XYZ file of C-alpha atoms in Angstrom:
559
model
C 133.566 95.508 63.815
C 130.115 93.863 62.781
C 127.043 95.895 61.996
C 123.927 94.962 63.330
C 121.062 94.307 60.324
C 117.457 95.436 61.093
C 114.443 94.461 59.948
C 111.957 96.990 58.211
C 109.595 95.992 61.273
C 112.266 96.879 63.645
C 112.959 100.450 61.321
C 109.250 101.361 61.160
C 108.995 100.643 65.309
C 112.310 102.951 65.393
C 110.757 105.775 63.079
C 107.226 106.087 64.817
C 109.684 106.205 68.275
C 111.794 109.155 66.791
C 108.419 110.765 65.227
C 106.979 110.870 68.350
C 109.485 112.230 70.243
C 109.408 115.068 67.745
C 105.768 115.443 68.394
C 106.754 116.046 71.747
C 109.745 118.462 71.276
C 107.956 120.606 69.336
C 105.013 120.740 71.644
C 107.696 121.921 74.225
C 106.379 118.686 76.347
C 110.208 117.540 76.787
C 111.859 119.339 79.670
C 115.769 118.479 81.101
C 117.312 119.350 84.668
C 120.361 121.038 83.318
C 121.698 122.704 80.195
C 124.707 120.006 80.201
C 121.824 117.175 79.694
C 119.619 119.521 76.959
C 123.071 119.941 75.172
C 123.874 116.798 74.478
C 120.237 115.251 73.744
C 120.014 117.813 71.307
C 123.709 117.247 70.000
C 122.246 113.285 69.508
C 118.485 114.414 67.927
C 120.117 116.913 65.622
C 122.588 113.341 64.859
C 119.493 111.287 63.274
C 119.439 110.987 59.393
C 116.538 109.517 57.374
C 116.602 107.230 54.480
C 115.354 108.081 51.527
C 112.351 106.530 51.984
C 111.133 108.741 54.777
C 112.502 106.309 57.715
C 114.435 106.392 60.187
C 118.221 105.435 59.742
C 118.420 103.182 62.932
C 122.160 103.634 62.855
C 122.109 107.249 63.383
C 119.957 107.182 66.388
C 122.092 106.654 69.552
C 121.523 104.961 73.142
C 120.481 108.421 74.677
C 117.785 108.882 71.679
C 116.499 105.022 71.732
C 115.930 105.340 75.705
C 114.085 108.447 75.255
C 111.081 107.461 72.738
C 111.012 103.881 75.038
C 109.852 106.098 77.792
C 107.634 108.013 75.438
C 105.951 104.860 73.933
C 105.399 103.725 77.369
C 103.851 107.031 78.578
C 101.271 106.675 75.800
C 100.678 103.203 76.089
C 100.013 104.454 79.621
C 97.565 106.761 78.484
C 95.961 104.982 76.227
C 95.011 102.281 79.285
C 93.655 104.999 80.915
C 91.370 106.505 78.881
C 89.558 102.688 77.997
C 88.799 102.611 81.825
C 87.856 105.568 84.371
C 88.098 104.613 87.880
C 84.189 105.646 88.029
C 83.673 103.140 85.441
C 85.385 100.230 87.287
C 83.752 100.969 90.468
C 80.404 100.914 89.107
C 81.528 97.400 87.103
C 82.370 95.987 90.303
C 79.532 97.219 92.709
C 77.074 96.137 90.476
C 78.053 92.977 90.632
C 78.116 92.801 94.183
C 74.618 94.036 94.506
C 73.492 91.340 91.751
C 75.065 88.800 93.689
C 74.506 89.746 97.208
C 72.057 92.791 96.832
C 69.054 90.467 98.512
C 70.753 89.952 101.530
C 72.247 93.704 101.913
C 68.434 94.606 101.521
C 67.868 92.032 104.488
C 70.347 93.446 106.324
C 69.419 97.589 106.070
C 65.980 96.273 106.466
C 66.884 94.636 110.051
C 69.594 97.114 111.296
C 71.610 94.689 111.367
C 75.470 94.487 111.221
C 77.446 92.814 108.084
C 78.794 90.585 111.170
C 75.549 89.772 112.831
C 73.760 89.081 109.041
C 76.741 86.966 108.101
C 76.393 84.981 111.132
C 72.305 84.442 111.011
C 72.412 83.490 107.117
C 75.152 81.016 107.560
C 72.983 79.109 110.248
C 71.010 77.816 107.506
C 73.125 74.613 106.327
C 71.442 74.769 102.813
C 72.602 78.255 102.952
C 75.987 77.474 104.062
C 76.664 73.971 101.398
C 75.551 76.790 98.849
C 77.469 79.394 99.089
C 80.458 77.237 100.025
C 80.320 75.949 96.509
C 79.529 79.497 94.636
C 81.980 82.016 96.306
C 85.168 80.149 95.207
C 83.481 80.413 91.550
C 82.967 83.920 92.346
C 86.645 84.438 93.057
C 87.945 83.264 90.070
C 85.172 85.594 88.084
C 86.401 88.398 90.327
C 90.135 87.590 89.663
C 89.914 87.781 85.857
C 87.673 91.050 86.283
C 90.805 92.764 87.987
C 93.497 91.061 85.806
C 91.686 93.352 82.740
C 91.164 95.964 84.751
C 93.135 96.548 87.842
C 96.080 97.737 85.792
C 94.095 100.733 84.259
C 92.777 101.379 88.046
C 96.400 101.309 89.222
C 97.283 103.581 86.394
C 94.550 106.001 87.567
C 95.978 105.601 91.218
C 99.835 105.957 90.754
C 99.429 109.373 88.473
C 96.975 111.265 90.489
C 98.712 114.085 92.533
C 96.453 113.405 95.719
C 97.157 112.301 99.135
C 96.548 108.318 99.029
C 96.467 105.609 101.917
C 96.299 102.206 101.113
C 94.398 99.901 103.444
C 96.204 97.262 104.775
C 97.061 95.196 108.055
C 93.309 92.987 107.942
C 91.230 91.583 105.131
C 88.924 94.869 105.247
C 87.840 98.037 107.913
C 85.744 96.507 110.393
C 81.841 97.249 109.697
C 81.971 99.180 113.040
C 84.648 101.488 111.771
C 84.046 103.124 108.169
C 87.472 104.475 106.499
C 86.119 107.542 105.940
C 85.044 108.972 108.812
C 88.907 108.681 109.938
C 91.720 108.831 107.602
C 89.577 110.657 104.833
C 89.323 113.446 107.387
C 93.287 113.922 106.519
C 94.055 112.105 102.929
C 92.215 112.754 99.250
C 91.534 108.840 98.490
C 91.114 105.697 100.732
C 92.570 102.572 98.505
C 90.910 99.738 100.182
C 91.315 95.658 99.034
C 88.698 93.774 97.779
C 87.902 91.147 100.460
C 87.367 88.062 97.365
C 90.270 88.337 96.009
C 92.131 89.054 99.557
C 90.250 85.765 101.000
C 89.890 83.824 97.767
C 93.379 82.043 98.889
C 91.371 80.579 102.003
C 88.302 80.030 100.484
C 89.680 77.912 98.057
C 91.706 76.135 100.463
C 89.255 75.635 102.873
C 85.356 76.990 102.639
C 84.388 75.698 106.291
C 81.559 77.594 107.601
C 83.656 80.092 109.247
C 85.708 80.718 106.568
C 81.987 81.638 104.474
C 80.997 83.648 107.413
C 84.132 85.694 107.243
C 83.910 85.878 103.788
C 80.100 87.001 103.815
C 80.659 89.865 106.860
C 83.415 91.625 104.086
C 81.275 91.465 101.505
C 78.132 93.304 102.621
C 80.547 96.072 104.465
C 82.951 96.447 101.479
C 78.772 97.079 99.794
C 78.153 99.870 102.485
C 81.275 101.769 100.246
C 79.223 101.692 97.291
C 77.783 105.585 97.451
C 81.156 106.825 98.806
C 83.005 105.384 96.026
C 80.656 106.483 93.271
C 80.280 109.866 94.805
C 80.676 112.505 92.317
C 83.844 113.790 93.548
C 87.231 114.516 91.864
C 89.751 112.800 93.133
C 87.408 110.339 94.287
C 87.348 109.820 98.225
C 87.081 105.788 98.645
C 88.102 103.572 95.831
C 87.841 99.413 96.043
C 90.992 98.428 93.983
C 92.962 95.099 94.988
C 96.941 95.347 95.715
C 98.593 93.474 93.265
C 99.525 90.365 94.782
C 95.626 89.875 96.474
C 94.238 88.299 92.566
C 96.954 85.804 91.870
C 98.285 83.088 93.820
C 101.709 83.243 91.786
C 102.018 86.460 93.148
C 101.199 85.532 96.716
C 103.844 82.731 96.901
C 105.978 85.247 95.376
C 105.309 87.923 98.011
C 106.092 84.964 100.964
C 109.771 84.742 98.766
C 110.566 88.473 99.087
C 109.294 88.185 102.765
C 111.722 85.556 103.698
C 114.937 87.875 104.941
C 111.843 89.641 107.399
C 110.821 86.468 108.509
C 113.702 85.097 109.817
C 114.928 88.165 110.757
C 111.826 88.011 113.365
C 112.154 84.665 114.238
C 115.722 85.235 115.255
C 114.442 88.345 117.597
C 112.077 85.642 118.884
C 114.323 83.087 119.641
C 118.053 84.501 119.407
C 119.496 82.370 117.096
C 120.151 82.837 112.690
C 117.530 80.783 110.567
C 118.807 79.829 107.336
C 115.693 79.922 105.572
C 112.302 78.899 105.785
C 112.550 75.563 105.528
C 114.946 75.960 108.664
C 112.820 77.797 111.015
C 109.827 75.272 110.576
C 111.986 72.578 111.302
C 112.923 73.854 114.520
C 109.056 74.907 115.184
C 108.342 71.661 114.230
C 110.241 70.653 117.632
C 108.456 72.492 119.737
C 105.060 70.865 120.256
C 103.973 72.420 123.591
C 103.402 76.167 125.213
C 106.554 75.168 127.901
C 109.185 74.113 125.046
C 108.377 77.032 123.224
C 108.711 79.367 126.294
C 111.972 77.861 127.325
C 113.330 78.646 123.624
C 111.732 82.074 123.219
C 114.233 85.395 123.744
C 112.312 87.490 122.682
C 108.621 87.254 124.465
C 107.568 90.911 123.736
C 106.882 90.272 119.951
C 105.337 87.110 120.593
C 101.846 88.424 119.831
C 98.934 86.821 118.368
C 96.489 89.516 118.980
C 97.322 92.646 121.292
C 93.969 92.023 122.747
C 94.832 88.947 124.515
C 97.028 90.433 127.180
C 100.564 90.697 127.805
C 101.814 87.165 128.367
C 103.550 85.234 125.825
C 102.278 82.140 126.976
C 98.726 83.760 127.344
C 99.236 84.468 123.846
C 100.292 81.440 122.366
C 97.602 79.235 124.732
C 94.853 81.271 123.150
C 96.286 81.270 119.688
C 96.208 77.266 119.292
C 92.146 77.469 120.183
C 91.219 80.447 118.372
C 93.482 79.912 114.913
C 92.765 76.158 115.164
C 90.137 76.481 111.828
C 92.774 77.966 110.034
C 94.456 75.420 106.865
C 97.864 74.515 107.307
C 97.368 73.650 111.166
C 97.859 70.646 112.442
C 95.464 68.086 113.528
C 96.373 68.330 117.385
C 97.399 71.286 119.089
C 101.378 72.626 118.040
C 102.522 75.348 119.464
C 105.679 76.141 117.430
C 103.587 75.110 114.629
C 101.146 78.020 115.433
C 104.478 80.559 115.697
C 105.903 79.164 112.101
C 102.391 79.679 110.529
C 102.074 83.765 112.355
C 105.195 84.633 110.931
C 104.884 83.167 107.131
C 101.394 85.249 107.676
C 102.632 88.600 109.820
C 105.583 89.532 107.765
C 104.424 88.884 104.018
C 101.368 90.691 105.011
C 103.507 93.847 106.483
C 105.944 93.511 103.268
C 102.805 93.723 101.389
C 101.289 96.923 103.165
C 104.842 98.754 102.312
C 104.885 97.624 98.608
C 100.990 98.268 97.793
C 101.510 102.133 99.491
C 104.840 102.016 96.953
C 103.087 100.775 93.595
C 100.051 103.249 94.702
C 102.459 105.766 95.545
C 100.654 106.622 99.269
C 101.387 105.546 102.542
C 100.171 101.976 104.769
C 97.371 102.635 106.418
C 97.042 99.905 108.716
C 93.882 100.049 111.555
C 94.663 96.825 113.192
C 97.086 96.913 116.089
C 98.570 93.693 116.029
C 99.592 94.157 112.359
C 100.861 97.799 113.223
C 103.167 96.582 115.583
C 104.222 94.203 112.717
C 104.732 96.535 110.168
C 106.589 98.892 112.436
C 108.869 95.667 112.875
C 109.364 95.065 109.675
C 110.759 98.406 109.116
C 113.617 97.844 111.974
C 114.245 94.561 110.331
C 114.838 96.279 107.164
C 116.575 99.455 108.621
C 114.576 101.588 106.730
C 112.160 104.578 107.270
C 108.739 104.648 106.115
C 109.149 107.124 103.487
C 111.190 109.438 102.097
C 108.638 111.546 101.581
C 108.184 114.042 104.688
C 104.545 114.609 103.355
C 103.704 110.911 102.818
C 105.556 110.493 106.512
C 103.117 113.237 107.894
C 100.460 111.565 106.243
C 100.937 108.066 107.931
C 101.546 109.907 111.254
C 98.275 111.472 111.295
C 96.394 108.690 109.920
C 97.918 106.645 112.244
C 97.060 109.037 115.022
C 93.116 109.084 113.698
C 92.497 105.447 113.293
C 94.846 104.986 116.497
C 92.835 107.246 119.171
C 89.487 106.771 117.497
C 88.850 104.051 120.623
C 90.243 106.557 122.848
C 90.726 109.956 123.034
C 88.300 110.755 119.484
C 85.565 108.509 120.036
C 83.533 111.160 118.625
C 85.242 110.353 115.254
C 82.903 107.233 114.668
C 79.945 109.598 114.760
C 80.875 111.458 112.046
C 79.217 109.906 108.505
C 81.134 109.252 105.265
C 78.337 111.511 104.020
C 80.213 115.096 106.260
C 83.851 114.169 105.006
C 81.619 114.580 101.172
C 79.988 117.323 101.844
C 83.657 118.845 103.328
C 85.032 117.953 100.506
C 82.649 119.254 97.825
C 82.836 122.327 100.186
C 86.501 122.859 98.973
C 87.284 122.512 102.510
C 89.353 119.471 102.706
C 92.658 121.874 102.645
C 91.232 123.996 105.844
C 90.836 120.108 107.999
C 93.868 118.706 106.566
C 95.918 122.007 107.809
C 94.114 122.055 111.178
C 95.140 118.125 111.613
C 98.390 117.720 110.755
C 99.367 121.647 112.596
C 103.364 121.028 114.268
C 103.455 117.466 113.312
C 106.089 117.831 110.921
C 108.203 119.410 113.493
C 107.796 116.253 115.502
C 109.088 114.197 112.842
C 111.609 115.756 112.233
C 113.012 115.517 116.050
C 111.682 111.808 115.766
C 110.316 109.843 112.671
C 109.405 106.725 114.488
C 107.610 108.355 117.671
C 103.643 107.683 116.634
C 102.816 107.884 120.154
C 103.699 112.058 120.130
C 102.650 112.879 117.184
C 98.946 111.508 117.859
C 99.132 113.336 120.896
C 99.440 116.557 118.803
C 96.768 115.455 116.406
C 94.621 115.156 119.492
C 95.651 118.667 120.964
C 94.865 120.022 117.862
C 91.226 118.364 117.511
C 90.966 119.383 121.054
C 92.058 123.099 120.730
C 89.845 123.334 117.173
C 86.304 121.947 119.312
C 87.189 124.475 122.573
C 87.363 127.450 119.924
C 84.671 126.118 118.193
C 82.153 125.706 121.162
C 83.847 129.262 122.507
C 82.333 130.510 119.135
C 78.809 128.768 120.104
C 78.874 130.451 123.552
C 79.829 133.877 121.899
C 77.031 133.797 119.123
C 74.456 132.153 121.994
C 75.756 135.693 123.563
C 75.000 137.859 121.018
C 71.569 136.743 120.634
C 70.776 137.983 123.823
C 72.292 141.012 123.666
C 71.258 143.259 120.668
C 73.747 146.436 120.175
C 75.119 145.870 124.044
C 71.541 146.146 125.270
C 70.309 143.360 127.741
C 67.142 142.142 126.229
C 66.910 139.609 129.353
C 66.251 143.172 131.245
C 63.465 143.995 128.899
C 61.784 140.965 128.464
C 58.370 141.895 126.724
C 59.779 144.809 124.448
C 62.194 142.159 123.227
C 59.302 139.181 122.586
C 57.721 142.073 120.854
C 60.426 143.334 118.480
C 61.110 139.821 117.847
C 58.020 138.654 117.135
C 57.774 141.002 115.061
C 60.851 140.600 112.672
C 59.686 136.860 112.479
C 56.311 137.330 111.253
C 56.540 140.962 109.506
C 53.540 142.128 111.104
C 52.966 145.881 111.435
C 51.493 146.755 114.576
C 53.607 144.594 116.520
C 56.485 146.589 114.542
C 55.020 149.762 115.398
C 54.338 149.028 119.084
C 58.559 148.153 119.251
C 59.187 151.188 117.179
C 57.230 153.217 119.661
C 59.684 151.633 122.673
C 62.456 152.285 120.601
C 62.183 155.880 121.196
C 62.923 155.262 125.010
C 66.176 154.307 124.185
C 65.224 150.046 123.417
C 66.424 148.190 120.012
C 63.990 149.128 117.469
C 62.599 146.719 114.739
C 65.267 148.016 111.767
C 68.317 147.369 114.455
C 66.871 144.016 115.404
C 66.164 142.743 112.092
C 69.767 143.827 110.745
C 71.428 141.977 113.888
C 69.576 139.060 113.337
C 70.734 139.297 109.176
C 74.201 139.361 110.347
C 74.008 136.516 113.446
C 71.845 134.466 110.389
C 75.004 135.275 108.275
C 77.857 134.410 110.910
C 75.997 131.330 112.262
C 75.987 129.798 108.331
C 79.579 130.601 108.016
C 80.220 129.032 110.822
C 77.932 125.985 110.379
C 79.305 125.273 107.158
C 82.776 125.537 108.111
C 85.115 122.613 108.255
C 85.286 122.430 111.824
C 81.561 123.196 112.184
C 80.840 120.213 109.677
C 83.037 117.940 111.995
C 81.872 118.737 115.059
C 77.960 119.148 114.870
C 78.024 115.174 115.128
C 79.838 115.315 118.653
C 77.772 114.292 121.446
């Protein structure tokens, strides 16, 4: 048998492996599941011999050993990415240069009261304005890119190894301006991972920087800049971070994502029109046939997941007449009109972007939090395609139910939820209270789950019973301390109108004859001064608590 011959680069790699791992041994860092498995990593470590010059003898150091310093060297390596970049570090890196670049125009905008949409929409009016920036943002792209190829690994790094509850953003290019993250799933989950919109558009852009496209571009911009204070808040772990998913700064990995997307895509296209695609090259020939609204209906077998937008109504055709005017501006579409053209191009854009909402939740190690309904119904299609659940995780699978159940019913049942500033779910959390909300929110869902992982529809209806129970006792606790004010020690000061003003005016403004006079009707049996003004400490006291309680945080901002 032949014996391998290593190089005294390979033996002093081999050594500082072996050294390490004994760093870590004796540190008591190294910890096994069973005794069987500590036995016989011992039996191979107790195995290595050294050379007599101090190294390692690599053939003394077994399969079991070599594995277990690999993992080692790659923890550190780990490590030592980290601790070059904090997340509060790259934040700040990359809102600065937002503000340098687009800081004027967010000043124009806060200045106005204007929307990211309807500032977006007013600058790109100006065709000087509009030949400008259609020639600077794909520059800007490629300077964002190569900022998050050196650093997005350390901020993934920071992501994937803290302990918190995480949802990554996904489903639409960024939260709408209307809509701010925070004020709905950061009511339930630690950190918010949301995309940055240049590298997520910078495909497009590049592609194609029509005046649209710019204006699209511009309105994510300025409200990804209305994150900037929420993401630099001083709070551990940090409640809204802007960190791209991995296959947003690359088009490599983008084309690569559409690969791994195929098996969904056909899969949907054969729900759509009951017959096997072979590939992609397949299914766009037979789009490719159908050129009108009518051929493609008399195909289709599946009209209920032919949907463009869920806010276009109900009919396929409907759906697919609307989606041929509205996504004409988009690249790839043809010249005239093509309806099966306009189904190919949905599904090479639906299902890579649903694959990609379940592998950016995986490499962050969260859960999909997708806003959008359209792509919800997408991604909850994709996960019948694959025959998978969501998670594995029952407290990731809680998580997406309630966050589902927040952003879901924040047009409906919670429309109080979009009153609530980014600036409460801080001052919750710096409160220490975030455990008290998330308990309150997520209260019997996981029973639900359990009956049924896949029925969103019930477990936002608990979510909402629970909001709903939490605001009755809350405003029952209003009507009770409202209660007490009026009645001192069970007496009726309603009944004694002036003797009250007095003994109150009197605790407010510490003056002595007004104290006196009370003390004087006291005697006949009314709420003297002392009892008044140690009520009142102990209402001040109560009312505080429950001010500055989690539910009395959330709700002081319903209307």
């Amino acid at each position: 048998m032949s014996t391998r011959t290593f190089t005294e680069e390979e033996v002093q790699d081999l050594t500082d492996r072996v050294f390490l791992l004994k760093e870590h041994l004796e540190a008591g860092k190294m910890h096994f599941a069973t005794k069987e498995l500590s036995d016989g990593f011992f039996q191979s470590y107790e195995a290595i011999q050294l050379r007599p010059d101090g190294k390692v003898e690599p053939t003394s150091v077994d399969g079991r050993i070599r594995a277990s310093t690999l993992a080692l060297m790659a923890m550190r390596q780990r490590e030592a990415v980290k601790n070059e970049l904090s997340l509060a570090q790259i934040q700040q890196i990359y809102f600065d240069f937002l503000f340098r670049e687009f800081g004027w125009l967010y000043e124009m905008m806060k200045k106005a009261g204007a929307s990211p949409s309807e500032s977006a929409e007013v600058l790109l009016r100006n065709d000087d304005m509009w030949q400008r920036l259609s020639k600077v943002l794909p520059e800007m792209v490629d300077v964002v890119r190569e900022f998050w190829k050196g650093t997005g690994e350390a901020a993934g790094y920071h992501l994937q190894d803290g302990q918190q509850l995480k949802a990554v953003f996904a489903g639409d290019v960024f939260p709408a301006h209307w809509e701010n993250a925070v004020s709905t799933a950061g009511l339930y989950v630690d950190t918010i991972i949301l995309p940055c919109p240049l590298t997520r558009l910078g495909a497009l852009l590049k592609a194609s920087a029509s005046r649209k496209i710019v204006t699209v571009v511009v309105k994510h911009i300025l409200t990804a800049m209305t994150y900037k204070d929420i993401a630099l808040a001083d709070v551990d772990p940090p409640i809204a971070m802007i960190v791209p998913n991995r296959d947003d700064p690359s088009d490599d990995e983008r084309s690569s994502l559409v690969l791994r997307a195929v098996p969904a895509i056909c899969a949907h296209a054969k729900y759509l029109f009951g017959r096997t695609f072979d590939g992609v090259d397949d299914l766009q020939e037979f789009c490719l046939h159908l050129k009108t609204v009518d051929q493609v209906m008399k195909e289709l077998k599946g009209p209920d997941r032919l949907i463009f937008d869920t806010e276009w109504g109900s009919s396929p055709s409907q759906q697919l007449s609307r989606a041929m005017i509205e996504h004409a501006y988009l690249p790839g579409m043809a010249e005239e009109p093509h309806a099966g053209l306009q189904i190919f191009n949905t599904s090479l854009g639906r299902m890579p972007q649903a694959l990609g909402a379940q592998e950016a939740s995986l490499h962050f190690r969260g859960t999909p939090y997708i806003n959008a309904e359209t792509s919800w119904l997408h991604f909850t299609w994709l996960l019948e395609y694959q025959g998978v659940p969501a998670s594995d995780s029952l407290a990731h699978r809680q998580s997406m139910h309630v966050v589902r159940a927040l952003t879901s019913e924040a047009n409906n049942n919670l429309e109080w939820l979009g009153n609530v500033p980014p600036e409460t779910v801080l001052e919750i959390r710096k409160r220490g209270l975030a455990g008290e909300l998330r308990e309150l929110l997520g209260h019997g869902v996981s029973d639900l789950i359990g009956i049924n992982q896949d029925n969103y529809f019930r477990t936002a209806d608990q979510v909402v019973s629970n909001l709903d129970e939490a605001f009755r006792r809350h405003q029952q606790s209003l009507r009770d301390a409202r209660h007490k004010k009026l009645k001192l020690y069970g007496i009726d000061v309603g009944a004694c109108v002036a003797t009250g003003a007095v003994a109150v005016a009197a605790a407010l403004t510490g003056n002595a004859t007004l104290g006196a006079v009370s003390g004087v009707m006291g005697v006949a049996g009314l709420p003297n001064l002392r009892d008044i003004k140690t009520k009142l400490t102990e209402l001040s006291a109560q009312e505080k608590a429950r001010r500055e309680s989690p539910t009395g945080l959330l709700f002081r901002h319903v209307r």
